[in-house]
mmCIF file of C-alpha atoms in Angstrom:
data_model
loop_
_atom_site.group_PDB
_atom_site.id
_atom_site.type_symbol
_atom_site.label_atom_id
_atom_site.label_comp_id
_atom_site.label_asym_id
_atom_site.label_seq_id
_atom_site.Cartn_x
_atom_site.Cartn_y
_atom_site.Cartn_z
ATOM 1 C CA MET A 1 110.152 162.052 93.491
ATOM 2 C CA LYS A 2 108.575 158.942 93.188
ATOM 3 C CA THR A 3 107.373 156.664 96.060
ATOM 4 C CA PHE A 4 109.077 153.208 96.875
ATOM 5 C CA GLN A 5 105.162 152.100 96.061
ATOM 6 C CA GLU A 6 105.566 153.417 92.507
ATOM 7 C CA ILE A 7 109.034 152.190 91.964
ATOM 8 C CA VAL A 8 108.068 148.485 92.733
ATOM 9 C CA GLN A 9 105.163 149.060 90.487
ATOM 10 C CA GLN A 10 107.084 149.673 87.498
ATOM 11 C CA THR A 11 108.425 147.476 84.302
ATOM 12 C CA GLU A 12 111.598 149.588 83.652
ATOM 13 C CA PHE A 13 114.069 150.480 85.884
ATOM 14 C CA SER A 14 116.833 153.111 85.785
ATOM 15 C CA ARG A 15 120.109 152.849 87.686
ATOM 16 C CA GLU A 16 118.797 155.187 90.485
ATOM 17 C CA ASP A 17 115.523 152.786 90.997
ATOM 18 C CA LEU A 18 117.833 149.795 91.343
ATOM 19 C CA THR A 19 120.031 151.384 93.810
ATOM 20 C CA THR A 20 116.614 152.297 95.943
ATOM 21 C CA LEU A 21 115.447 148.977 95.613
ATOM 22 C CA LEU A 22 118.856 147.285 96.677
ATOM 23 C CA LEU A 23 118.766 149.687 99.906
ATOM 24 C CA ALA A 24 115.359 148.865 100.779
ATOM 25 C CA GLU A 25 114.806 148.144 104.647
ATOM 26 C CA ARG A 26 111.974 147.007 106.995
ATOM 27 C CA GLU A 27 108.431 147.770 105.197
ATOM 28 C CA GLU A 28 110.248 148.975 101.777
ATOM 29 C CA ARG A 29 111.950 145.576 101.929
ATOM 30 C CA GLN A 30 108.764 143.551 102.649
ATOM 31 C CA LEU A 31 107.178 145.543 99.544
ATOM 32 C CA LEU A 32 109.901 144.596 97.275
ATOM 33 C CA LEU A 33 109.858 140.871 98.213
ATOM 34 C CA GLN A 34 106.108 140.709 97.971
ATOM 35 C CA GLN A 35 106.183 142.443 94.450
ATOM 36 C CA ALA A 36 108.813 140.007 93.221
ATOM 37 C CA GLN A 37 106.822 137.051 94.078
ATOM 38 C CA SER A 38 103.776 138.482 92.589
ATOM 39 C CA VAL A 39 105.497 139.051 89.441
ATOM 40 C CA LYS A 40 107.297 135.526 89.386
ATOM 41 C CA LEU A 41 103.662 133.905 89.867
ATOM 42 C CA GLN A 42 102.270 136.091 86.923
ATOM 43 C CA THR A 43 105.055 135.720 84.667
ATOM 44 C CA ILE A 44 106.468 132.153 84.990
ATOM 45 C CA GLY A 45 104.338 130.444 87.648
ATOM 46 C CA ASN A 46 104.764 128.617 90.665
ATOM 47 C CA LYS A 47 107.230 125.720 89.458
ATOM 48 C CA VAL A 48 110.713 125.132 90.652
ATOM 49 C CA PHE A 49 113.149 123.115 88.048
ATOM 50 C CA PHE A 50 115.845 120.709 89.234
ATOM 51 C CA ARG A 51 119.289 120.832 87.784
ATOM 52 C CA GLY A 52 120.830 117.684 89.394
ATOM 53 C CA LEU A 53 124.666 119.225 89.787
ATOM 54 C CA VAL A 54 127.465 116.966 89.176
ATOM 55 C CA GLU A 55 130.908 118.685 90.153
ATOM 56 C CA PHE A 56 133.209 116.062 88.342
ATOM 57 C CA SER A 57 136.520 117.665 88.666
ATOM 58 C CA ASN A 58 138.169 120.549 91.019
ATOM 59 C CA ILE A 59 141.347 120.598 88.552
ATOM 60 C CA CYS A 60 141.501 124.299 87.599
ATOM 61 C CA ALA A 61 144.010 126.352 85.457
ATOM 62 C CA LYS A 62 142.909 129.518 86.631
ATOM 63 C CA ASP A 63 144.077 131.399 89.888
ATOM 64 C CA CYS A 64 140.922 133.676 90.807
ATOM 65 C CA LEU A 65 141.844 135.264 94.115
ATOM 66 C CA TYR A 66 138.529 134.362 95.757
ATOM 67 C CA CYS A 67 138.477 130.839 94.877
ATOM 68 C CA GLY A 68 138.847 127.746 97.282
ATOM 69 C CA ILE A 69 140.248 125.428 94.170
ATOM 70 C CA ARG A 70 142.215 127.928 92.530
ATOM 71 C CA LYS A 71 145.334 126.736 90.781
ATOM 72 C CA SER A 72 148.034 127.823 93.447
ATOM 73 C CA ASN A 73 145.758 126.340 96.516
ATOM 74 C CA ASP A 74 148.238 123.387 97.549
ATOM 75 C CA HIS A 75 145.991 122.264 100.371
ATOM 76 C CA VAL A 76 143.218 121.217 98.059
ATOM 77 C CA VAL A 77 143.004 117.297 97.369
ATOM 78 C CA ARG A 78 142.694 117.399 93.342
ATOM 79 C CA TYR A 79 140.007 114.887 91.920
ATOM 80 C CA GLU A 80 138.646 113.833 88.559
ATOM 81 C CA ALA A 81 135.502 111.839 88.871
ATOM 82 C CA SER A 82 135.582 108.908 86.355
ATOM 83 C CA ASP A 83 133.339 108.678 83.418
ATOM 84 C CA GLU A 84 131.093 105.919 85.001
ATOM 85 C CA GLU A 85 130.746 108.006 88.000
ATOM 86 C CA ILE A 86 129.608 111.126 86.007
ATOM 87 C CA LEU A 87 127.019 108.908 83.910
ATOM 88 C CA ASP A 88 125.862 107.191 87.350
ATOM 89 C CA ALA A 89 125.090 110.610 88.848
ATOM 90 C CA CYS A 90 123.190 111.473 85.603
ATOM 91 C CA ARG A 91 121.316 108.044 85.471
ATOM 92 C CA PHE A 92 120.110 108.921 88.910
ATOM 93 C CA ALA A 93 118.746 112.402 87.810
ATOM 94 C CA TRP A 94 117.032 110.921 84.924
ATOM 95 C CA GLU A 95 115.497 108.010 86.760
ATOM 96 C CA ASN A 96 114.354 110.339 89.408
ATOM 97 C CA ARG A 97 112.843 112.989 86.675
ATOM 98 C CA PHE A 98 115.106 115.734 87.717
ATOM 99 C CA GLY A 99 114.660 117.116 83.742
ATOM 100 C CA SER A 100 118.322 118.335 83.614
ATOM 101 C CA VAL A 101 121.771 118.090 84.786
ATOM 102 C CA VAL A 102 124.570 120.502 85.233
ATOM 103 C CA LEU A 103 128.320 119.413 84.579
ATOM 104 C CA GLN A 104 130.650 121.736 86.412
ATOM 105 C CA SER A 105 134.336 121.836 87.059
ATOM 106 C CA GLY A 106 137.310 123.749 87.160
ATOM 107 C CA GLU A 107 138.611 125.477 83.923
ATOM 108 C CA LEU A 108 140.632 123.335 81.780
ATOM 109 C CA SER A 109 140.903 123.695 77.870
ATOM 110 C CA SER A 110 143.100 120.740 76.658
ATOM 111 C CA PRO A 111 142.231 119.001 73.704
ATOM 112 C CA VAL A 112 141.950 115.753 76.019
ATOM 113 C CA PHE A 113 139.362 117.723 78.183
ATOM 114 C CA VAL A 114 137.436 119.260 75.556
ATOM 115 C CA GLU A 115 136.903 115.648 73.704
ATOM 116 C CA ARG A 116 136.028 114.084 77.111
ATOM 117 C CA ILE A 117 133.393 116.372 77.656
ATOM 118 C CA SER A 118 131.676 115.929 74.049
ATOM 119 C CA ARG A 119 131.994 112.150 74.752
ATOM 120 C CA LEU A 120 130.102 112.543 78.107
ATOM 121 C CA LEU A 121 127.494 114.664 76.557
ATOM 122 C CA GLN A 122 126.893 112.127 73.894
ATOM 123 C CA LYS A 123 126.580 109.194 76.587
ATOM 124 C CA ILE A 124 124.117 111.385 78.739
ATOM 125 C CA LYS A 125 121.967 111.894 75.639
ATOM 126 C CA GLU A 126 122.197 108.178 74.842
ATOM 127 C CA LEU A 127 121.601 106.791 78.558
ATOM 128 C CA SER A 128 118.663 109.294 78.818
ATOM 129 C CA ASN A 129 117.142 108.693 75.509
ATOM 130 C CA GLY A 130 117.487 112.404 74.885
ATOM 131 C CA GLU A 131 115.512 113.316 77.777
ATOM 132 C CA LEU A 132 117.978 114.779 80.009
ATOM 133 C CA GLY A 133 118.717 118.714 79.572
ATOM 134 C CA ILE A 134 122.110 119.414 79.802
ATOM 135 C CA THR A 135 123.659 122.683 81.329
ATOM 136 C CA LEU A 136 127.854 122.872 81.164
ATOM 137 C CA SER A 137 129.965 125.171 83.726
ATOM 138 C CA CYS A 138 133.139 124.375 82.531
ATOM 139 C CA GLY A 139 134.679 128.028 82.157
ATOM 140 C CA GLU A 140 135.983 130.201 79.177
ATOM 141 C CA GLN A 141 136.343 128.488 76.198
ATOM 142 C CA ASN A 142 136.746 129.358 72.474
ATOM 143 C CA LEU A 143 134.180 129.359 70.099
ATOM 144 C CA GLU A 144 134.912 126.200 68.342
ATOM 145 C CA THR A 145 134.885 124.474 71.723
ATOM 146 C CA TYR A 146 131.612 125.874 72.599
ATOM 147 C CA ARG A 147 130.145 124.913 69.167
ATOM 148 C CA GLN A 148 131.805 121.191 69.462
ATOM 149 C CA TRP A 149 129.899 120.899 73.064
ATOM 150 C CA PHE A 150 126.767 122.318 71.782
ATOM 151 C CA ALA A 151 126.691 119.790 68.839
ATOM 152 C CA SER A 152 127.495 117.175 71.319
ATOM 153 C CA GLY A 153 124.331 117.742 73.239
ATOM 154 C CA ALA A 154 124.503 120.723 75.812
ATOM 155 C CA HIS A 155 122.126 123.315 75.372
ATOM 156 C CA ARG A 156 122.541 125.841 78.383
ATOM 157 C CA TYR A 157 126.047 127.237 79.856
ATOM 158 C CA LEU A 158 126.530 129.153 83.036
ATOM 159 C CA LEU A 159 129.569 131.493 83.040
ATOM 160 C CA ARG A 160 129.648 134.163 85.831
ATOM 161 C CA ILE A 161 130.689 137.551 84.863
ATOM 162 C CA GLU A 162 131.601 137.589 88.779
ATOM 163 C CA SER A 163 131.438 141.651 88.373
ATOM 164 C CA SER A 164 130.592 143.843 85.673
ATOM 165 C CA ASN A 165 132.849 146.565 86.967
ATOM 166 C CA PRO A 166 136.145 145.866 85.200
ATOM 167 C CA ASP A 167 138.198 147.607 88.080
ATOM 168 C CA LEU A 168 136.384 145.365 90.594
ATOM 169 C CA TYR A 169 136.925 142.326 88.455
ATOM 170 C CA LEU A 170 140.638 143.058 88.456
ATOM 171 C CA LYS A 171 140.728 142.937 92.111
ATOM 172 C CA LEU A 172 139.515 139.562 92.269
ATOM 173 C CA HIS A 173 141.776 138.036 89.491
ATOM 174 C CA PRO A 174 145.415 137.762 88.618
ATOM 175 C CA GLU A 175 146.527 140.693 86.454
ATOM 176 C CA ASN A 176 147.190 139.135 83.057
ATOM 177 C CA ASP A 177 145.393 138.234 79.730
ATOM 178 C CA PHE A 178 144.089 134.804 80.999
ATOM 179 C CA HIS A 179 142.121 136.502 83.501
ATOM 180 C CA SER A 180 141.022 139.580 81.850
ATOM 181 C CA HIS A 181 137.512 140.860 81.928
ATOM 182 C CA GLN A 182 137.550 141.214 78.032
ATOM 183 C CA ARG A 183 138.087 137.558 78.045
ATOM 184 C CA ARG A 184 135.094 136.875 80.211
ATOM 185 C CA LEU A 185 132.970 139.202 78.015
ATOM 186 C CA GLN A 186 134.208 137.448 74.951
ATOM 187 C CA ALA A 187 133.266 134.002 76.051
ATOM 188 C CA LEU A 188 129.723 135.440 76.974
ATOM 189 C CA LYS A 189 129.411 136.245 73.398
ATOM 190 C CA ASP A 190 130.868 133.405 72.123
ATOM 191 C CA LEU A 191 128.541 131.155 73.892
ATOM 192 C CA ARG A 192 125.569 133.352 72.463
ATOM 193 C CA THR A 193 127.020 132.800 68.910
ATOM 194 C CA ALA A 194 127.302 129.329 69.489
ATOM 195 C CA GLY A 195 123.340 129.066 70.238
ATOM 196 C CA TYR A 196 123.355 128.154 74.087
ATOM 197 C CA GLN A 197 120.658 129.713 76.572
ATOM 198 C CA VAL A 198 123.378 131.782 78.351
ATOM 199 C CA GLY A 199 123.489 132.137 82.087
ATOM 200 C CA THR A 200 125.802 134.347 84.114
ATOM 201 C CA GLY A 201 125.967 135.954 87.608
ATOM 202 C CA VAL A 202 128.127 137.795 90.444
ATOM 203 C CA MET A 203 128.818 137.545 93.956
ATOM 204 C CA ILE A 204 126.946 139.704 96.221
ATOM 205 C CA GLY A 205 128.962 141.410 99.169
ATOM 206 C CA LEU A 206 132.372 141.284 97.936
ATOM 207 C CA PRO A 207 135.320 143.412 99.495
ATOM 208 C CA PHE A 208 135.356 146.696 97.492
ATOM 209 C CA GLN A 209 131.924 146.290 95.968
ATOM 210 C CA THR A 210 129.237 149.069 96.341
ATOM 211 C CA ILE A 211 125.726 149.021 95.873
ATOM 212 C CA ASP A 212 126.108 150.949 92.618
ATOM 213 C CA ASP A 213 128.357 148.164 91.359
ATOM 214 C CA LEU A 214 125.408 145.661 92.203
ATOM 215 C CA ALA A 215 123.132 147.926 90.182
ATOM 216 C CA SER A 216 125.625 148.012 87.213
ATOM 217 C CA ASP A 217 125.324 144.218 87.686
ATOM 218 C CA LEU A 218 121.584 143.856 87.077
ATOM 219 C CA LEU A 219 121.896 146.471 83.982
ATOM 220 C CA PHE A 220 124.610 144.318 82.588
ATOM 221 C CA PHE A 221 122.196 141.138 82.806
ATOM 222 C CA LYS A 222 119.633 143.202 80.992
ATOM 223 C CA ALA A 223 122.027 144.642 78.551
ATOM 224 C CA ILE A 224 123.275 141.262 77.551
ATOM 225 C CA ASP A 225 119.853 139.580 77.167
ATOM 226 C CA VAL A 226 120.837 136.885 79.453
ATOM 227 C CA ASP A 227 118.531 133.862 79.973
ATOM 228 C CA MET A 228 119.407 132.426 83.497
ATOM 229 C CA VAL A 229 120.996 134.227 86.494
ATOM 230 C CA GLY A 230 122.987 132.218 89.141
ATOM 231 C CA MET A 231 124.121 134.731 92.031
ATOM 232 C CA GLY A 232 124.869 134.486 95.733
ATOM 233 C CA PRO A 233 126.461 135.771 98.744
ATOM 234 C CA TYR A 234 130.279 136.035 98.540
ATOM 235 C CA ILE A 235 131.553 133.597 101.279
ATOM 236 C CA GLU A 236 135.124 133.893 102.217
ATOM 237 C CA HIS A 237 137.490 131.002 101.972
ATOM 238 C CA GLU A 238 140.610 131.593 104.208
ATOM 239 C CA GLU A 239 142.867 129.758 101.605
ATOM 240 C CA THR A 240 142.690 132.467 99.217
ATOM 241 C CA PRO A 241 144.392 135.910 98.692
ATOM 242 C CA LEU A 242 141.150 137.673 98.907
ATOM 243 C CA TYR A 243 140.507 136.653 102.691
ATOM 244 C CA GLU A 244 143.144 139.133 103.613
ATOM 245 C CA PHE A 245 140.232 141.693 103.369
ATOM 246 C CA HIS A 246 137.571 139.802 105.205
ATOM 247 C CA SER A 247 137.588 141.956 108.216
ATOM 248 C CA GLN A 248 136.020 144.793 105.386
ATOM 249 C CA LEU A 249 133.188 142.632 104.906
ATOM 250 C CA LYS A 250 129.466 143.269 105.578
ATOM 251 C CA THR A 251 128.212 140.278 108.073
ATOM 252 C CA ARG A 252 126.897 137.013 106.542
ATOM 253 C CA GLN A 253 123.641 138.051 107.392
ATOM 254 C CA GLN A 254 123.817 141.322 105.382
ATOM 255 C CA ARG A 255 125.296 139.585 102.923
ATOM 256 C CA PHE A 256 122.434 137.134 102.494
ATOM 257 C CA ASP A 257 119.805 140.140 102.874
ATOM 258 C CA LEU A 258 121.295 141.860 99.986
ATOM 259 C CA ALA A 259 121.530 138.666 97.810
ATOM 260 C CA LEU A 260 117.647 138.095 98.442
ATOM 261 C CA LYS A 261 117.208 141.620 97.559
ATOM 262 C CA MET A 262 119.140 141.126 94.152
ATOM 263 C CA VAL A 263 116.916 138.233 93.678
ATOM 264 C CA ALA A 264 113.921 140.127 94.042
ATOM 265 C CA THR A 265 114.817 142.943 92.154
ATOM 266 C CA LEU A 266 116.449 141.070 89.347
ATOM 267 C CA ARG A 267 112.880 139.307 88.982
ATOM 268 C CA LEU A 268 111.391 142.674 88.599
ATOM 269 C CA LEU A 269 113.985 143.930 85.987
ATOM 270 C CA MET A 270 113.753 140.596 83.858
ATOM 271 C CA PRO A 271 110.321 138.625 84.724
ATOM 272 C CA ASP A 272 110.675 135.901 82.518
ATOM 273 C CA ILE A 273 114.272 134.589 82.914
ATOM 274 C CA ASN A 274 115.289 131.788 84.931
ATOM 275 C CA ILE A 275 116.911 132.516 88.244
ATOM 276 C CA ALA A 276 118.520 130.054 90.414
ATOM 277 C CA ALA A 277 118.542 129.639 94.230
ATOM 278 C CA ALA A 278 122.292 129.547 95.145
ATOM 279 C CA THR A 279 123.726 127.022 97.451
ATOM 280 C CA ALA A 280 125.650 129.622 99.115
ATOM 281 C CA LEU A 281 122.395 131.171 100.527
ATOM 282 C CA GLN A 282 121.924 127.913 102.425
ATOM 283 C CA ALA A 283 125.526 128.436 104.063
ATOM 284 C CA ILE A 284 124.513 131.282 105.528
ATOM 285 C CA ASP A 285 120.772 130.450 106.509
ATOM 286 C CA PRO A 286 119.361 126.966 106.620
ATOM 287 C CA ALA A 287 116.330 128.034 104.709
ATOM 288 C CA GLY A 288 117.974 130.398 102.560
ATOM 289 C CA ARG A 289 117.342 128.395 99.180
ATOM 290 C CA GLU A 290 113.645 128.394 100.084
ATOM 291 C CA LYS A 291 113.630 132.091 100.898
ATOM 292 C CA ALA A 292 115.066 133.038 97.471
ATOM 293 C CA LEU A 293 112.487 130.553 95.940
ATOM 294 C CA THR A 294 109.327 132.345 97.528
ATOM 295 C CA ILE A 295 110.625 135.899 96.408
ATOM 296 C CA GLY A 296 111.904 135.257 92.830
ATOM 297 C CA ALA A 297 114.368 132.194 92.076
ATOM 298 C CA ASN A 298 112.731 129.199 90.251
ATOM 299 C CA ILE A 299 116.003 126.784 89.702
ATOM 300 C CA ILE A 300 117.501 124.848 92.318
ATOM 301 C CA MET A 301 120.373 122.421 92.041
ATOM 302 C CA PRO A 302 120.491 119.285 94.232
ATOM 303 C CA ASN A 303 124.167 118.083 94.575
ATOM 304 C CA LEU A 304 124.874 114.570 93.116
ATOM 305 C CA THR A 305 128.348 114.781 93.109
ATOM 306 C CA PRO A 306 129.737 111.625 94.349
ATOM 307 C CA THR A 307 129.689 112.032 98.121
ATOM 308 C CA LYS A 308 133.602 111.343 98.486
ATOM 309 C CA TYR A 309 134.293 114.048 96.207
ATOM 310 C CA ARG A 310 132.280 116.856 97.795
ATOM 311 C CA LYS A 311 134.476 118.024 100.508
ATOM 312 C CA ASP A 312 137.208 118.741 97.853
ATOM 313 C CA TYR A 313 135.028 121.152 95.639
ATOM 314 C CA GLN A 314 134.683 123.758 98.121
ATOM 315 C CA LEU A 315 134.538 127.232 96.229
ATOM 316 C CA TYR A 316 133.556 128.828 99.641
ATOM 317 C CA GLU A 317 133.711 127.830 103.392
ATOM 318 C CA ASP A 318 130.929 126.186 105.170
ATOM 319 C CA LYS A 319 129.403 125.040 101.825
ATOM 320 C CA PRO A 320 126.534 122.718 102.654
ATOM 321 C CA CYS A 321 125.294 119.201 101.818
ATOM 322 C CA LEU A 322 128.824 117.487 101.761
ATOM 323 C CA ASP A 323 127.958 114.347 103.265
ATOM 324 C CA GLU A 324 124.183 113.688 102.064
ATOM 325 C CA ASP A 325 123.818 111.235 99.252
ATOM 326 C CA ALA A 326 121.868 112.046 96.291
ATOM 327 C CA GLU A 327 118.427 110.430 97.527
ATOM 328 C CA LEU A 328 118.827 112.099 100.843
ATOM 329 C CA CYS A 329 119.330 115.428 99.066
ATOM 330 C CA ARG A 330 116.686 114.896 96.603
ATOM 331 C CA ASN A 331 114.010 113.889 99.454
ATOM 332 C CA CYS A 332 115.317 117.230 101.583
ATOM 333 C CA LEU A 333 114.734 119.462 98.765
ATOM 334 C CA GLU A 334 111.588 118.199 97.829
ATOM 335 C CA ALA A 335 110.214 118.864 101.417
ATOM 336 C CA ARG A 336 111.773 122.455 101.508
ATOM 337 C CA ILE A 337 110.286 123.192 98.046
ATOM 338 C CA ASP A 338 106.797 122.202 99.500
ATOM 339 C CA LEU A 339 107.411 124.256 102.554
ATOM 340 C CA ALA A 340 108.161 127.076 100.232
ATOM 341 C CA GLY A 341 104.572 126.740 98.984
ATOM 342 C CA CYS A 342 106.300 125.681 95.287
ATOM 343 C CA GLU A 343 105.734 122.640 92.941
ATOM 344 C CA ILE A 344 108.570 120.502 91.525
ATOM 345 C CA GLY A 345 108.360 120.717 87.555
ATOM 346 C CA TYR A 346 109.299 116.933 87.136
ATOM 347 C CA GLY A 347 110.825 115.602 84.088
ATOM 348 C CA GLU A 348 110.763 118.918 82.623
ATOM 349 C CA TRP A 349 113.811 120.998 81.300
ATOM 350 C CA GLY A 350 112.390 124.118 82.552
ATOM 351 C CA ASP A 351 114.389 125.874 79.734
ATOM 352 C CA SER A 352 114.021 130.206 80.275
ATOM 353 C CA LYS A 353 111.029 131.401 78.883
ATOM 354 C CA HIS A 354 112.974 134.375 78.165
ATOM 355 C CA PHE A 355 114.991 132.578 75.294
ATOM 356 C CA ARG A 356 112.066 130.993 73.943
ATOM 357 C CA LYS A 357 110.834 134.530 73.008
#
């Protein structure tokens, strides 16, 4: 029988090992977090990279059961930022040497939407002299669309699997082809085919989710050879069908703690990938993102969405930074990253070392 100390020192992990790490408490938990920090510093160093986040529209064709901006939520005020507003946010990112931006929206796939994204990508490259890296997070699209956007200037794409367990996935989505697990897996494959650095992720602490599910998620990231992971605690939204099961949830603090252990364990499993410090961590603990940075994460996403729209892009409740302007958000993050003992990679794309291999 291996000791916990022996498990954390490994470079290869079985499902059983991963489960042991995720169940770690007290001294063992501390050992896990320390080892993850050490592996992070040895492998990718102390730099944290900014991805200026622009949530440019909350109009969505999907009806995912956990999401505050799902198509059927009539309480949401729908919005679409203008090209000018989006480009202004990207210009701020470029002038402040953020290195990269993320354009995120609800999922649409109309020809008008697809062409608009292509046009925006070209304009962002133009205004930044090709210096801004661009990540897209606009849901499932076909291979042709992914290729078109890649040719227009995007080079990273975030599409969360949400859960690698098809049965759990089914409990989080309407039961139809448009929301199928298979469709999501195909989209991830198509992103790879189109040439992107591929990012994915899961929610941690969902109703019906087990520790074994989370261990499977980690093995899934490894199996698809992912370049970046963005994952955080599941935070319920009362205007969603999944809210019906909120009494079954772990406490928010337990979900937060499990999310930190997932970040640390993933850093041990895949030492050279990019891992984002999810904003949802900060919704539970004001210093949540910094805690993730100290134990394994190396990406942070300052919110550059025009302030007037932010309250309407609430995928979950109690989302932080709804009323800070971009300047304030940047200053606040710089101070937080400094407190976490990390340095900011200004003006760098901060591409995944894993992808560059």
